[in-house]
Structures are given as structure tokens and as C-alpha cells.
XYZ file of C-alpha atoms in Angstrom:
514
model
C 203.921 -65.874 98.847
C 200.401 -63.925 99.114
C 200.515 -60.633 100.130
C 197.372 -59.083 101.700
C 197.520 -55.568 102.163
C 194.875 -54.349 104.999
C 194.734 -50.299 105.952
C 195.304 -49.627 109.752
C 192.310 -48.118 111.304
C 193.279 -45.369 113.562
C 196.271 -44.182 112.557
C 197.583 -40.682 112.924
C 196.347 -38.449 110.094
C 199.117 -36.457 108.816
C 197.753 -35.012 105.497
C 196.678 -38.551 103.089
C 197.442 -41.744 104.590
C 200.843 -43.035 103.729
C 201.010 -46.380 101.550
C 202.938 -47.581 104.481
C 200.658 -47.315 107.103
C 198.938 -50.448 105.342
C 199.309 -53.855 107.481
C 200.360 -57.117 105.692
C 198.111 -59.868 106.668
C 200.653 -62.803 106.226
C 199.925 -65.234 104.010
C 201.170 -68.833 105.889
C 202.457 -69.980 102.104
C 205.906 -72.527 101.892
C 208.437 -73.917 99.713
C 211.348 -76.516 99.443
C 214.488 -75.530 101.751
C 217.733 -77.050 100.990
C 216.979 -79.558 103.843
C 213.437 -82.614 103.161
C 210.836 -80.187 105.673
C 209.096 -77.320 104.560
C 209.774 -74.487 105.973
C 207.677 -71.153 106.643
C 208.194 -68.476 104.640
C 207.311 -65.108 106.004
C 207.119 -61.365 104.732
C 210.273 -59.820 104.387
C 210.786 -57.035 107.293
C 214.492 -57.129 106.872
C 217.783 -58.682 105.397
C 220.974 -59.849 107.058
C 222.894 -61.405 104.423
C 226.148 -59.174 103.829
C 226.862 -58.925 107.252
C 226.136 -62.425 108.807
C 226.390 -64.422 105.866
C 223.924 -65.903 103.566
C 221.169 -68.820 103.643
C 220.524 -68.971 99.968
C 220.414 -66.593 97.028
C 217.726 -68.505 95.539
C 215.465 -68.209 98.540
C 213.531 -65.113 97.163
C 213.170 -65.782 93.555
C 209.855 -68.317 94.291
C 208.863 -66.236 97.914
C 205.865 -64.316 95.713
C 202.828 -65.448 94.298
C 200.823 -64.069 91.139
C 197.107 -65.282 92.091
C 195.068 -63.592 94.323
C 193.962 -65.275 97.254
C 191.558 -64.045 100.092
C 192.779 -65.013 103.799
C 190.524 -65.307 106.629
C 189.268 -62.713 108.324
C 190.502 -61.226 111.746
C 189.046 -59.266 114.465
C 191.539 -56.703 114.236
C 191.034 -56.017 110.376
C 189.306 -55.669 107.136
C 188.978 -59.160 105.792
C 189.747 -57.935 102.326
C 192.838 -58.791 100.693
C 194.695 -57.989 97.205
C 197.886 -59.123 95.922
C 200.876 -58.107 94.349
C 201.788 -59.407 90.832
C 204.092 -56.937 90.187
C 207.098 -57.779 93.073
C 206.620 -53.705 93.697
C 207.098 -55.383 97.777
C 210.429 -55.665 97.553
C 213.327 -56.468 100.009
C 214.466 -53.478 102.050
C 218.394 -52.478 101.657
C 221.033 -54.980 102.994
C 222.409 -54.113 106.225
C 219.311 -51.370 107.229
C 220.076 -51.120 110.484
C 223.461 -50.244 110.197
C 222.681 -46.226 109.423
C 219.307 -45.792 110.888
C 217.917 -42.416 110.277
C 216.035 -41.373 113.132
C 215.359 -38.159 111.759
C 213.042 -39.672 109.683
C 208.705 -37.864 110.125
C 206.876 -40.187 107.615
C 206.072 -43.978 107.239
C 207.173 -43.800 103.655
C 210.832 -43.227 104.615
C 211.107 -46.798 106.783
C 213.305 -49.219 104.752
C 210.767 -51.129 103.413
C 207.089 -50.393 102.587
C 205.899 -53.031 105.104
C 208.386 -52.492 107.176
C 207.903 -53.382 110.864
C 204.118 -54.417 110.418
C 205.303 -57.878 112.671
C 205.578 -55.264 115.337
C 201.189 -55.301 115.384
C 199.737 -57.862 117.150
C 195.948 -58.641 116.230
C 193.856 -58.493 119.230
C 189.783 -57.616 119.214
C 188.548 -54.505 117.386
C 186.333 -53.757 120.047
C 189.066 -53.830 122.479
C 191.339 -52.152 120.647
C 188.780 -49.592 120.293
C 187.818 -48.820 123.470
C 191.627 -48.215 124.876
C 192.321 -45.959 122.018
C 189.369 -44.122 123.248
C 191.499 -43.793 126.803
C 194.090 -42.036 124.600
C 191.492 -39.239 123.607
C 190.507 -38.421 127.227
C 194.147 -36.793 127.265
C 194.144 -33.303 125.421
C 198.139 -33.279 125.861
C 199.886 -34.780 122.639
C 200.712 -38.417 122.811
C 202.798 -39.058 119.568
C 202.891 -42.984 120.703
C 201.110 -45.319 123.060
C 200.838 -48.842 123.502
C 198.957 -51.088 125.750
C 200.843 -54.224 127.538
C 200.508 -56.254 130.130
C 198.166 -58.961 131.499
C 195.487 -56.952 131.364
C 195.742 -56.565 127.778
C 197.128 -60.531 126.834
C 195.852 -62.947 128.989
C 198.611 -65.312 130.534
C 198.444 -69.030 130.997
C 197.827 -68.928 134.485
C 194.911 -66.907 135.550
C 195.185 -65.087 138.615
C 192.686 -65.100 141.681
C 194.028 -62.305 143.286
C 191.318 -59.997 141.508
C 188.108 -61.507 142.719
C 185.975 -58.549 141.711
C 186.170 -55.762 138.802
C 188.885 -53.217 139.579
C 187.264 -50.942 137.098
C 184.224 -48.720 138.228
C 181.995 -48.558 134.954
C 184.222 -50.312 132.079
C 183.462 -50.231 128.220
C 181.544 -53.866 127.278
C 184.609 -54.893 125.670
C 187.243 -54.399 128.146
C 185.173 -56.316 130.398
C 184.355 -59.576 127.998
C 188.902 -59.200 126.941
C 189.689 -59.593 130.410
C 186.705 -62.150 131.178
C 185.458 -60.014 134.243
C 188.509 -60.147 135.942
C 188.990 -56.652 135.871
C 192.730 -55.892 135.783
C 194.694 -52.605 135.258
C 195.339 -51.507 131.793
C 199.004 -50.710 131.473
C 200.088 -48.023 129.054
C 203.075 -46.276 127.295
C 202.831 -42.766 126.100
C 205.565 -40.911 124.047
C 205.618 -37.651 124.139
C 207.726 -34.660 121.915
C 207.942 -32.522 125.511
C 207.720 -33.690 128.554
C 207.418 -30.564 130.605
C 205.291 -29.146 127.874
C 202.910 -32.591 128.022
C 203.135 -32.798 131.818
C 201.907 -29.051 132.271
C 198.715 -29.754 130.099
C 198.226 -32.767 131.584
C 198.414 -31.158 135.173
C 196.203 -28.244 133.982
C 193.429 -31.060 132.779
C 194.402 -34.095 135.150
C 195.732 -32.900 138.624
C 194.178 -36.059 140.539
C 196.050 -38.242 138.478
C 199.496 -36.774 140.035
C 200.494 -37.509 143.921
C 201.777 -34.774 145.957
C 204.505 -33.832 143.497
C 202.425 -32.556 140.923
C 201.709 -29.838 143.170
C 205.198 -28.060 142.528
C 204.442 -28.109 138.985
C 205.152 -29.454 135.697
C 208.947 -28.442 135.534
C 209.703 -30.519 138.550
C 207.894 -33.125 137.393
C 209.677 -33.617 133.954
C 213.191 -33.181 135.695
C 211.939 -36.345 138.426
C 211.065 -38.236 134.919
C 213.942 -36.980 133.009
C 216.878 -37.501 134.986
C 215.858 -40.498 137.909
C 215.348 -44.059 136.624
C 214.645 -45.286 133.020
C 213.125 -41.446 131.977
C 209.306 -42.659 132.823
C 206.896 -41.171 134.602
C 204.220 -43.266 135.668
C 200.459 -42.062 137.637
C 199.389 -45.862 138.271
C 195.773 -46.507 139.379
C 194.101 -43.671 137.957
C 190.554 -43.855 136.273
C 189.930 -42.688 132.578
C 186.824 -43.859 130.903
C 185.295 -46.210 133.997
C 188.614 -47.847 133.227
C 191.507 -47.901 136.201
C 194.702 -47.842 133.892
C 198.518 -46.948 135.067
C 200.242 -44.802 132.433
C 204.296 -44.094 131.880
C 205.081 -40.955 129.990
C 208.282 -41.379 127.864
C 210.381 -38.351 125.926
C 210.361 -39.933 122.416
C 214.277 -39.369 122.391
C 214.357 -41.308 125.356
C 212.400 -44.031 123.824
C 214.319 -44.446 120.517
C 217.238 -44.583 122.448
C 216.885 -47.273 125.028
C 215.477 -49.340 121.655
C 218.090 -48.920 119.519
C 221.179 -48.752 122.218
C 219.634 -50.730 125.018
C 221.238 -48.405 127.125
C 218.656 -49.346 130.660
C 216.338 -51.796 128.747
C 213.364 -50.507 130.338
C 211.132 -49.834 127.949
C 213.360 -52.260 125.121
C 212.762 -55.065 127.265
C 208.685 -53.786 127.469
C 208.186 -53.993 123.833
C 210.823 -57.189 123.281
C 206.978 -58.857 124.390
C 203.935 -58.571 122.332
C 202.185 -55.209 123.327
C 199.229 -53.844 121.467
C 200.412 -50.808 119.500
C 197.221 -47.854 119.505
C 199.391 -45.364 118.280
C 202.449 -45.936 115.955
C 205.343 -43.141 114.907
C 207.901 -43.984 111.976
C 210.860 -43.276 114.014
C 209.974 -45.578 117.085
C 208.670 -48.203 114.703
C 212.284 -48.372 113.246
C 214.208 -48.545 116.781
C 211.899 -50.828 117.461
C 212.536 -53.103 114.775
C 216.228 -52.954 116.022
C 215.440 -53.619 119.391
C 213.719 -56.794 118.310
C 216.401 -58.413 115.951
C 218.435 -57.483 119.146
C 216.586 -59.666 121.709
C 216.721 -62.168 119.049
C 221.028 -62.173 118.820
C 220.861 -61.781 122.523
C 218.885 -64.782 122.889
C 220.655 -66.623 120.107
C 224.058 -66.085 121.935
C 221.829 -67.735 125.106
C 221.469 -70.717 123.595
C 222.806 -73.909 122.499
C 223.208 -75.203 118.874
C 219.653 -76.697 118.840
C 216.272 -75.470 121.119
C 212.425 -74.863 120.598
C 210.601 -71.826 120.209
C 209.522 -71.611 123.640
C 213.132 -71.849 124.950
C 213.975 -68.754 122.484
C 210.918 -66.401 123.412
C 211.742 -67.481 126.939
C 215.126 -66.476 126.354
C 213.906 -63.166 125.224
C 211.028 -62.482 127.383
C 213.232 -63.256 130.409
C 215.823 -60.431 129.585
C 213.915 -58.256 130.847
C 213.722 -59.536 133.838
C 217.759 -60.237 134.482
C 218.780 -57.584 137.098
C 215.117 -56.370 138.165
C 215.007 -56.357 142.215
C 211.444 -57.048 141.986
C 212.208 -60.740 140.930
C 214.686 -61.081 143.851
C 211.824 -59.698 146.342
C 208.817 -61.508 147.514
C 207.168 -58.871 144.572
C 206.460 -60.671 141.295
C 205.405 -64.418 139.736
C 208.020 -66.687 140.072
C 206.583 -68.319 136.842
C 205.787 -64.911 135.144
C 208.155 -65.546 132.012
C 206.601 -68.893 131.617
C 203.014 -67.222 132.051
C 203.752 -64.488 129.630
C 205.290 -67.039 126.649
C 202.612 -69.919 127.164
C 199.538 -67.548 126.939
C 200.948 -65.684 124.048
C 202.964 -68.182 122.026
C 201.418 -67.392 118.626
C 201.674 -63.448 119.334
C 205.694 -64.177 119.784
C 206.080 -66.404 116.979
C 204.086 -63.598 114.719
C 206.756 -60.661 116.402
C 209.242 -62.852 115.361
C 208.776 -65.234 112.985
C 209.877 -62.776 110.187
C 213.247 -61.909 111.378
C 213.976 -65.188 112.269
C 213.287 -66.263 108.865
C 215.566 -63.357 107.563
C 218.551 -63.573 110.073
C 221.050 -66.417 107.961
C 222.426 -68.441 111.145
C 219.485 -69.846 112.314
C 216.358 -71.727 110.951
C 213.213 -73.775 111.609
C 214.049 -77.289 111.790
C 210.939 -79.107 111.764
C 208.631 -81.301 110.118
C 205.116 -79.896 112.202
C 206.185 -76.327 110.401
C 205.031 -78.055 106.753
C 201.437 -77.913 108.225
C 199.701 -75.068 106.746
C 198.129 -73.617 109.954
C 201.242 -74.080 112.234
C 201.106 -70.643 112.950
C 198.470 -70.297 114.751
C 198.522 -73.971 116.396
C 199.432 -72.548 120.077
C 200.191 -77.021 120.769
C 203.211 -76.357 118.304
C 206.887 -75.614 119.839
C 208.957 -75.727 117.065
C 212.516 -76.843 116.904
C 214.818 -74.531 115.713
C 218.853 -74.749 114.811
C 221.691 -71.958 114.661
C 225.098 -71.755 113.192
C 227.508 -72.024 115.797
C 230.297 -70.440 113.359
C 232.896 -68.276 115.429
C 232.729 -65.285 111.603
C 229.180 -65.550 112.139
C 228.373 -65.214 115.838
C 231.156 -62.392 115.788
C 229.202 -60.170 113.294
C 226.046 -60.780 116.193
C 227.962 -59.702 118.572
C 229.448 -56.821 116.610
C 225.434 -56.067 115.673
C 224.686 -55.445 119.130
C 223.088 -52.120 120.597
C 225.595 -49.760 121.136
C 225.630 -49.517 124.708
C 224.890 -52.853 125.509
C 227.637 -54.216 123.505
C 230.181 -51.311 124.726
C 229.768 -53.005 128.219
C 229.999 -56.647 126.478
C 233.738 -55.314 125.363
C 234.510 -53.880 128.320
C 233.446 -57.164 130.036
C 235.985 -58.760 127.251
C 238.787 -56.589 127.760
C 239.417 -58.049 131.778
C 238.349 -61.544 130.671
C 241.384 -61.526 127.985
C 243.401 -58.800 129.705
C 244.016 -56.645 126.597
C 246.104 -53.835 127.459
C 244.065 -50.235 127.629
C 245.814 -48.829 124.590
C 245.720 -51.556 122.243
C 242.022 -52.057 123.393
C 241.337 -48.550 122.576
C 242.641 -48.846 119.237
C 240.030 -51.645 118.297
C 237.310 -49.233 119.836
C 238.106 -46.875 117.726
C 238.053 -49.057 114.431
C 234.577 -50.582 115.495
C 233.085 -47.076 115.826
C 229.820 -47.051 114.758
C 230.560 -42.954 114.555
C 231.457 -42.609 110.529
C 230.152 -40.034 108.725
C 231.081 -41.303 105.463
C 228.840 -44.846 105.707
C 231.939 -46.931 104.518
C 232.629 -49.126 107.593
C 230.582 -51.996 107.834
C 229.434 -53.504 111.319
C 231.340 -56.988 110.757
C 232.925 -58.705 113.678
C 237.150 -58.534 113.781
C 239.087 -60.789 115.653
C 238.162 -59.384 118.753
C 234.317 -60.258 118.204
C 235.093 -63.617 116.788
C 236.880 -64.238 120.249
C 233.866 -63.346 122.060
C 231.794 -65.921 119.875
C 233.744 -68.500 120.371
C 234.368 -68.458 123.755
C 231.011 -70.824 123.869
C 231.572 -72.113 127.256
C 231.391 -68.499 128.844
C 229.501 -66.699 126.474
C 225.924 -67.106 127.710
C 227.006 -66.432 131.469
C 229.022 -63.146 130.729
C 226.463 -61.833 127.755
C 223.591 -62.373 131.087
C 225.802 -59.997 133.528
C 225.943 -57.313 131.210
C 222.019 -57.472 131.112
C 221.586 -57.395 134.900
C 224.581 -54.682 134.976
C 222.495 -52.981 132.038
C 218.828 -53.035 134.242
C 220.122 -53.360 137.803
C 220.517 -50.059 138.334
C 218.085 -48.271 136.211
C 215.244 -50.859 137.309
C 216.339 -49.958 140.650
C 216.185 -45.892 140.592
C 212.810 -46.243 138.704
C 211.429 -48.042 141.794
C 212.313 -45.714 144.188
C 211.085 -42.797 142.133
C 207.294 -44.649 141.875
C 207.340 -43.679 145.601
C 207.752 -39.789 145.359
C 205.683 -40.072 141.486
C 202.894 -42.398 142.689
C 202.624 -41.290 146.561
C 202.600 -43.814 149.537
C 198.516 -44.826 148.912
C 199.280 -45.802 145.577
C 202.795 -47.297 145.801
C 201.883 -49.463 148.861
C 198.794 -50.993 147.074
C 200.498 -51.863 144.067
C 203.196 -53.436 146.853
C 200.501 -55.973 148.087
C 199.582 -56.571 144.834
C 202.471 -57.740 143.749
C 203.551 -60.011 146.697
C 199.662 -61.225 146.177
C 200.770 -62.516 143.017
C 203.900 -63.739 144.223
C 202.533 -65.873 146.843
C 199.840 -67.148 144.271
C 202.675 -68.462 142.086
C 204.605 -69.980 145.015
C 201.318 -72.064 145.871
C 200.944 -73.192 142.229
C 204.669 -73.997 142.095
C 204.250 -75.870 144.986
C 201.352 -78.222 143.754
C 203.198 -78.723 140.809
C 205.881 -80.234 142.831
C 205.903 -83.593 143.802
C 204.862 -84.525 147.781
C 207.957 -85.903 149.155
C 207.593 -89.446 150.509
């Protein structure tokens, strides 16, 4: 395999730029599989192999390549390339997200040196340039942003609703990304201290805030602290000629909802392609979990055998599970379907790699020999997973903390295990041990849960609308007192715009009854 190392543009200077703050441009390069078709090989981002098993051993000693060899080049980076005789890129430690250090401050302490580079999704320089330059209209500290959203991806199905530019005086390139349509920009922005960043923020940007702002910065941060998911968004504000809505995250807030799932918020936000403008070593690793997450999630979903779009429907749809807004005349009905067929290369690039790393499941098809699959939006793979009871019991036991804690719980009435005895294999599973020796491998109590394959998919989908319900729900409310009537009522019609737009396109697609 060719590995192209290209340095990200942009990043936060801390002192030199870290080695890994470099992006891999993947090089599409294959080789035999135990099975006739070539399979895709991908850049390592992480290993699975003690916990769930094992593909191969042999599978890495031909992955690298000793020639150099350039790669096209991309909007989003240098088009120069190198590569890496030596094997220094190698394989992060087994089982990585078993201890995850969040106390980590620099890039160079990630598991791997390219660790979580799947994570950036290519989109035009000039774009990309002109929303970080949003992000430097705010003189409060925003340790992480990203962009999402379809006014940052285009969808399949392009909406009508926006007949004229919604932005007053837009950069060039926002207006040729979104091909004059004009939509809000949707941003993320983590931040150290909320009441701290809200304060400066009021001091600089008091029009952005509804009435609430008014009773200052400490009310403000306990509305976004301790209602909802722990975001505060000011939608429909202008920065730059630009009309963007922005959420304002605690970065301990952030990490946890990735790596524990505990409301799925913002883990369900970033379980889609979103353009990262400004990345942080500890979210890039909770991240990373959240994503091999979505992917067990999804895997324990499905059947034996289904296509790429059925998985990154599977995942871009848990999001949605539990959200009132898809129960109310308020969003797409076909907005998974939008999302996934407009961006199908942009999922299979998020996660492509750890799908090639996980051991139970595999590309299973002869169209993935072709050199530029990849980027061939026309392709939907096929794709196969072990159905193994061991194996799907260490994916369940690999499951966010929370998430998985209500899984159990969801278990424990299902089998009608007495409260002691059930406590006792709590206890045992703890992921609390200071010492590092347990290993997260399913018991008999996990491998129960796997192979109850009938049930599975139904119970694992009411924990996710029992984990977002809720949460989801609260965070609504609060866009009332946090965006003010004005704003929340427009974004209202909006939304039911959009939903009657997909009804009428749902409805052509239907056949006329006789």
C-alpha cells in the first residue's frame, strides 16, 4: 500500500506542527483475500483482532509498498505525495479503545500516527477556507468546530424551498458550493468554558443571543449546561455576509456523548460526514470510538449479508431513532436516504478503514477489484458479517458505556435475571479497573444478547430512541427560550417546508392507483 503523507493547512499552532497533524491521502492499492475478489485495502486507523477475533495474520505483511507513487491531486490538499519504505506507519496497539486516555493535549499521543485522518472529508479549498474564516470573526476560544449539514454536503435531492440566497453578501465560494441556493451553514464549536466563552462572546456578539442573553453569561451556560444535549445554539445569525446557526459544546460534554453515547446528540452529528475546520487530539480519539460504534450498532442491525448503502443507512438513521422532529410534520421523510445518496463516497471514505480493520465483516464483491471503486458514487458494494454468537458478544460488550448499560438493563427483564446475580456480572464487566488487566470480551451474558438474532435488531433500536428521546426532546424546547420566538418559529416553517417538499416527491414516486 502507498502512503501519501499531505500537511493539514490550518491547523492549530501549538509550538511546531506535530508529525501527526499530517493527512494520509489513501492510496486505493489491493491484494489477494482468502476468498477469488480483490478486496480494498485501506490505511490502518485501528485493530480489532484480540478482542473480536482475527481475519488473517498474514493480511499486513504485503499491505505496504516500497515505490513511490504520486496520487492525484485534490481540492482539499497539496498534490504532493512521499512514501514510506521504512514500515515507520505502523499498526496502532491492539484493543486501543479499550483505555482511552482523554487526558491526552497533543496529536502525537493518539494511538497511531495517522490516527483518525478517515475522520477528514475532502471538500473545496476555497470553501473550506472561507468557513474557517467564520471561525475568526469569534474572539472567544473555539478549541473545535466543524461544519455539517446540507449546506455544507449537498444531498441527492435538491430542495426548492430556498428560491433566493439566504445569505446577504456571501464569500464567492460559499455561493458556487451551494450552487446559489443559499442555505444556512451549520456549525459545532467546542469550547474549554462555557460561561467563560459565552461572556466574551456576549461582550463581542450580543445580537446573536435572544432575550436570554440579556441576564448574562452565567445563565446562559447553566440553560446550555444542564437542559438538553449541553448545546447552545444562536441559529440564523450573520458572520461574514454568511447566515450560519452555531451550537456551543463544553469539550467534556463532547468527548463524552462520543465515547459513551450517553444522548447521541452530537455522536449521532458526527456518525455523518461533517467537514472538520478545527481538530483537537482528544475529540479526534472519542470520535474515532464513536464511529467504530455506529458501525457495531449498525452491524447488530443487520442481516448476515447487505450493501453499503443499507449499512451507512443503518448508521445515518440512528440518529434519527427517537427524534420528535421525525414524528412531526418537521423534517424530510426521505432525509436519511438524501443524506447517504449525495454523500456515498464521503461515508465509504469515514468508514471504509474500520470496516476493513473490524474481523467479522468484509467486502464481498467483485466491482471492489476495480481500481477507482472508491470514488465510483454508481457502486453499492456488498458486504458480509460473521454471525458468530463469541464474536457478536465481544460487539456488544464493545459498546459505549452508557448505551450498552441500558442494552443490559433491557437484557436483564427480557431473560429475567434476578437483581443480585445481575449485579454480580455488572460488576465483572466494569470497564472501571485501574490496573488495565480486564479485557472488554463478551461473557455468557453478551453472547446471549448476540444470539438472540430474532430480537436483537428490534431491542438494540429501543435503547437508541430511549437513548435520544428524551434528550432530543429537552434540546427542542430549550431552542425556544435560546433562539427566541422570531427565530424558533422561522426555522419551524422551514422545516415543515421541507417536509411537505418530501411528501410531494414521495408521492410522485409512488405509483397512481388504477
Amino acid at each position: 500500500m502507498v502512503f501519501v503523507l499531505c500537511p493539514v493547512r490550518g491547523a492549530p499552532r501549538l509550538g511546531l506542527i506535530n508529525p501527526s497533524l499530517l493527512l494520509v491521502q489513501i492510496g486505493w492499492q489491493y491484494r489477494k483475500h482468502s476468498h477469488p475478489n480483490l478486496l480494498p485495502r485501506f490505511v490502518s486507523t485501528e485493530s480489532d483482532s484480540f478482542s473480536e477475533g482475527k481475519k488473517g495474520t498474514s493480511r499486513s505483511s504485503n499491505s505496504r509498498s516500497s515505490s513511490s507513487q504520486p496520487t492525484r491531486s485534490k481540492p482539499d490538499e497539496p498534490s504532493t505525495s512521499t512514501s514510506d519504505s521504512s514500515g515507520s506507519l505502523s499498526r496502532p496497539p491492539p484493543d486501543w479503545d479499550q483505555d482511552p486516555d482523554f487526558s491526552i493535549s497533543t496529536f502525537s499521543q493518539l494511538p497511531h500516527t495517522n490516527f483518525g485522518v478517515n475522520q477528514h472529508i475532502l471538500i473545496n479549498n476555497e470553501f473550506k477556507e472561507a468557513l474557517r474564516q467564520i471561525l475568526w470573526q469569534f474572539r472567544a476560544p473555539i478549541r473545535y468546530a466543524f461544519a455539517y449539514g446540507s449546506g455544507v454536503f449537498p444531498q441527492s435531492s435538491r430542495s426548492s424551498t430556498s428560491k433566493l440566497s439566504l445569505h446577504p453578501s456571501p464569500s464567492p465560494a460559499i455561493t458556487t458550493a451551494q450552487q446559489g441556493q443559499g442555505k444556512m451553514i451549520d456549525l459545532i464549536f467546542g469550547v474549554t468554558h462555557t460561561q467563560h466563552w459565552h461572556s466574551l462572546n456576549l461582550h463581542q456578539h450580543r445580537e446573536h443571543y435572544s432575550v436570554l442573553g440579556s441576564l448574562g453569561s452565567a445563565v446562559v451556560s447553566h440553560v446550555q449546561d444542564r437542559w438538553g444535549a449541553g448545546v447552545y445554539f444562536n441559529p440564523y445569525v450573520t458572520v461574514n455576509g454568511t447566515v450560519i446557526k452555531y451550537g456551543v459544546v463544553s469539550m467534556d460534554s463532547l468527548c463524552k456523548d462520543l465515547s459513551e453515547w450517553q444522548s447521541l446528540y452530537l455522536a449521532g452529528r458526527l456518525q455523518k460526514p461533517v467537514k472538520i475546520l478545527r481538530d483537537d487530539p482528544r475529540v479526534r480519539l472519542a470520535n474515532q470510538i464513536n464511529l467504530i460504534s455506529a458501525v457495531r450498532t449498525a452491524l447488530l442491525l443487520l442481516p448476515p449479508h447487505f450493501t453499503e448503502r443499507e449499512l451507512y443507512s443503518t448508521i445515518a438513521g440512528i440518529s434519527y431513532m427517537g427524534d420528535p422532529r421525525m414524528a412531526l410534520p418537521t423534517e424530510n421523510a426521505n432525509k436519511v436516504s438524501n443524506i447517504v445518496t449525495g454523500q456515498l463516497t464521503n461515508f465509504r471514505n469515514l468508514y471504509a478503514p474500520l470496516i476493513e480493520n473490524l474481523p467479522n465483516v468484509f467486502f464481498k464483491d467483485p466491482r471492489c477489484s476495480d481500481p477507482n471503486w472508491a470514488d465510483d458514487p454508481t457502486v453499492d458494494a456488498t458486504l458480509a458479517q460473521d454471525m458468530d454468537p463469541v464474536k457478536r458478544g465481544n460487539m456488544v460488550r464493545r459498546l459505549p458505556k452508557a448505551f450498552r448499560e441500558k442494552l443490559y438493563f433491557q437484557y436483564q427483564r427480557k431473560f429475567q435475571i434476578p437483581q443480585l446475580e445481575f449485579n454480580k456480572m455488572m460488576e465483572e464487566s466494569s470497564d472501571e479497573d485501574p490496573n488495565r488487566i480486564k479485557r472488554r470480551q463478551g461473557g455468557r451474558f453478551e453472547q446471549s444478547i448476540a444470539g438472540d438474532e430474532e430480537k436483537l435488531p428490534e431491542e438494540v433500536a429501543a435503547v437508541i430512541r430511549k437513548t435520544i428521546s428524551w434528550n432530543s426532546t429537552a434540546q427542542s424546547f430549550k431552542g425556544i427560550l435560546t433562539a427566541g420566538l422570531g427565530r424558533t418559529w422561522r426555522y419551524v416553517l422551514e422545516k415543515v417546508g421541507k417536509w411537505r417538499e418530501g411528501m410531494a416527491k414521495r408521492q410522485e414516486r409512488e405509483p397512481k392507483k388504477a
